CSV table of C-alpha atoms in Angstrom, one decimal:
chain,number,residue,atom,x,y,z
A,1,MET,CA,-18.3,119.3,74.8
A,2,THR,CA,-21.3,118.1,72.8
A,3,ILE,CA,-20.9,115.3,70.2
A,4,ILE,CA,-23.4,114.9,67.4
A,5,ALA,CA,-23.7,112.6,64.4
A,6,ALA,CA,-23.0,113.9,60.9
A,7,ARG,CA,-26.6,113.1,60.0
A,8,ASP,CA,-27.8,115.4,62.8
A,9,LEU,CA,-25.6,118.2,61.4
A,10,ARG,CA,-27.1,117.6,58.0
A,11,ASN,CA,-30.7,117.4,59.3
A,12,HIS,CA,-30.4,120.3,61.8
A,13,THR,CA,-27.8,122.6,60.3
A,14,SER,CA,-29.4,125.9,61.3
A,15,ASP,CA,-29.9,124.7,64.9
A,16,VAL,CA,-26.4,123.5,65.2
A,17,LEU,CA,-24.9,126.7,63.7
A,18,ARG,CA,-27.0,128.8,66.1
A,19,ARG,CA,-25.7,126.8,69.1
A,20,VAL,CA,-22.1,127.3,67.9
A,21,SER,CA,-22.6,131.0,67.3
A,22,ASP,CA,-24.0,131.2,70.8
A,23,GLY,CA,-20.6,129.9,72.1
A,24,GLU,CA,-21.0,126.2,72.2
A,25,ARG,CA,-18.3,123.9,70.8
A,26,ILE,CA,-19.7,120.9,69.0
A,27,THR,CA,-17.8,117.8,67.7
A,28,VAL,CA,-19.2,116.1,64.7
A,29,ALA,CA,-18.8,112.3,64.6
A,30,VAL,CA,-18.6,110.3,61.4
A,31,ARG,CA,-19.4,106.6,61.8
A,32,GLY,CA,-19.1,107.1,65.6
A,33,ARG,CA,-15.6,108.6,65.5
A,34,PRO,CA,-15.0,112.3,66.3
A,35,SER,CA,-14.1,114.0,63.0
A,36,VAL,CA,-14.6,117.7,63.1
A,37,GLU,CA,-15.0,120.3,65.8
A,38,LEU,CA,-17.2,123.3,65.2
A,39,ALA,CA,-16.4,126.4,67.3
A,40,PRO,CA,-17.4,130.0,67.3
A,41,VAL,CA,-15.1,132.4,65.5
A,42,ARG,CA,-13.1,134.5,67.8
A,43,GLN,CA,-13.9,138.2,67.5
A,44,ALA,CA,-11.2,140.2,65.7
A,45,ARG,CA,-9.0,142.1,68.1
A,46,PRO,CA,-9.4,145.8,68.0
A,47,GLU,CA,-6.6,147.8,66.3
A,48,PHE,CA,-6.3,150.2,69.2
A,49,PHE,CA,-6.8,149.7,72.9
A,50,SER,CA,-7.6,152.2,75.6
A,51,ARG,CA,-5.0,152.5,78.4
A,52,SER,CA,-7.2,150.6,80.8
A,53,GLU,CA,-7.9,147.8,78.2
A,54,LEU,CA,-4.2,147.4,77.5
A,55,ALA,CA,-3.3,147.3,81.2
A,56,GLU,CA,-5.9,144.6,81.8
A,57,LEU,CA,-4.7,142.6,78.8
A,58,VAL,CA,-1.1,142.7,79.8
A,59,LEU,CA,-1.8,141.9,83.4
A,60,SER,CA,-3.9,138.9,82.4
A,61,PHE,CA,-1.1,137.3,80.4
A,62,GLN,CA,1.7,137.7,83.0
A,63,SER,CA,4.1,134.8,83.5
A,64,ASP,CA,4.2,132.7,86.6
A,65,PRO,CA,5.3,135.0,89.5
A,66,GLY,CA,7.9,132.4,90.5
A,67,LEU,CA,9.5,132.4,87.1
A,68,THR,CA,11.5,135.5,87.7
A,69,HIS,CA,13.0,134.1,90.8
A,70,ASP,CA,13.7,130.7,89.2
A,71,LEU,CA,15.5,132.3,86.3
A,72,SER,CA,17.5,134.5,88.6
A,73,VAL,CA,18.6,131.4,90.6
A,74,LEU,CA,19.5,129.5,87.4
A,75,ALA,CA,21.2,132.3,85.4
A,76,GLY,CA,22.6,134.5,88.2
A,77,GLU,CA,23.3,138.1,87.6
A,78,THR,CA,24.8,137.7,84.1
A,79,THR,CA,25.2,135.3,81.3
A,80,ASP,CA,28.6,136.6,80.2
A,81,ASP,CA,30.4,133.6,81.5
A,82,LEU,CA,28.5,131.4,79.1
A,83,GLY,CA,30.8,132.4,76.2
A,84,PRO,CA,30.0,132.9,72.5
A,85,LEU,CA,27.1,131.0,70.9
A,86,THR,CA,29.2,129.4,68.1
């Protein structure tokens, strides 16, 4: 991560904004202390996905493979024996 002084942002605004729009994250320091972080805006998600895009998206956000096993060990086959949630 790049840190720049506030005066550099003031004096070189267009250069700094160009770097950020190219994907760089920049922290602006005021009196030597990090104050603000500039980051590129994430692109809006499309309203619709193709089947392959959706499959890729879902597969990339899967939980830890061991989680299902751990939950099975902890909860067993059912949670009926826990009783009402009053």
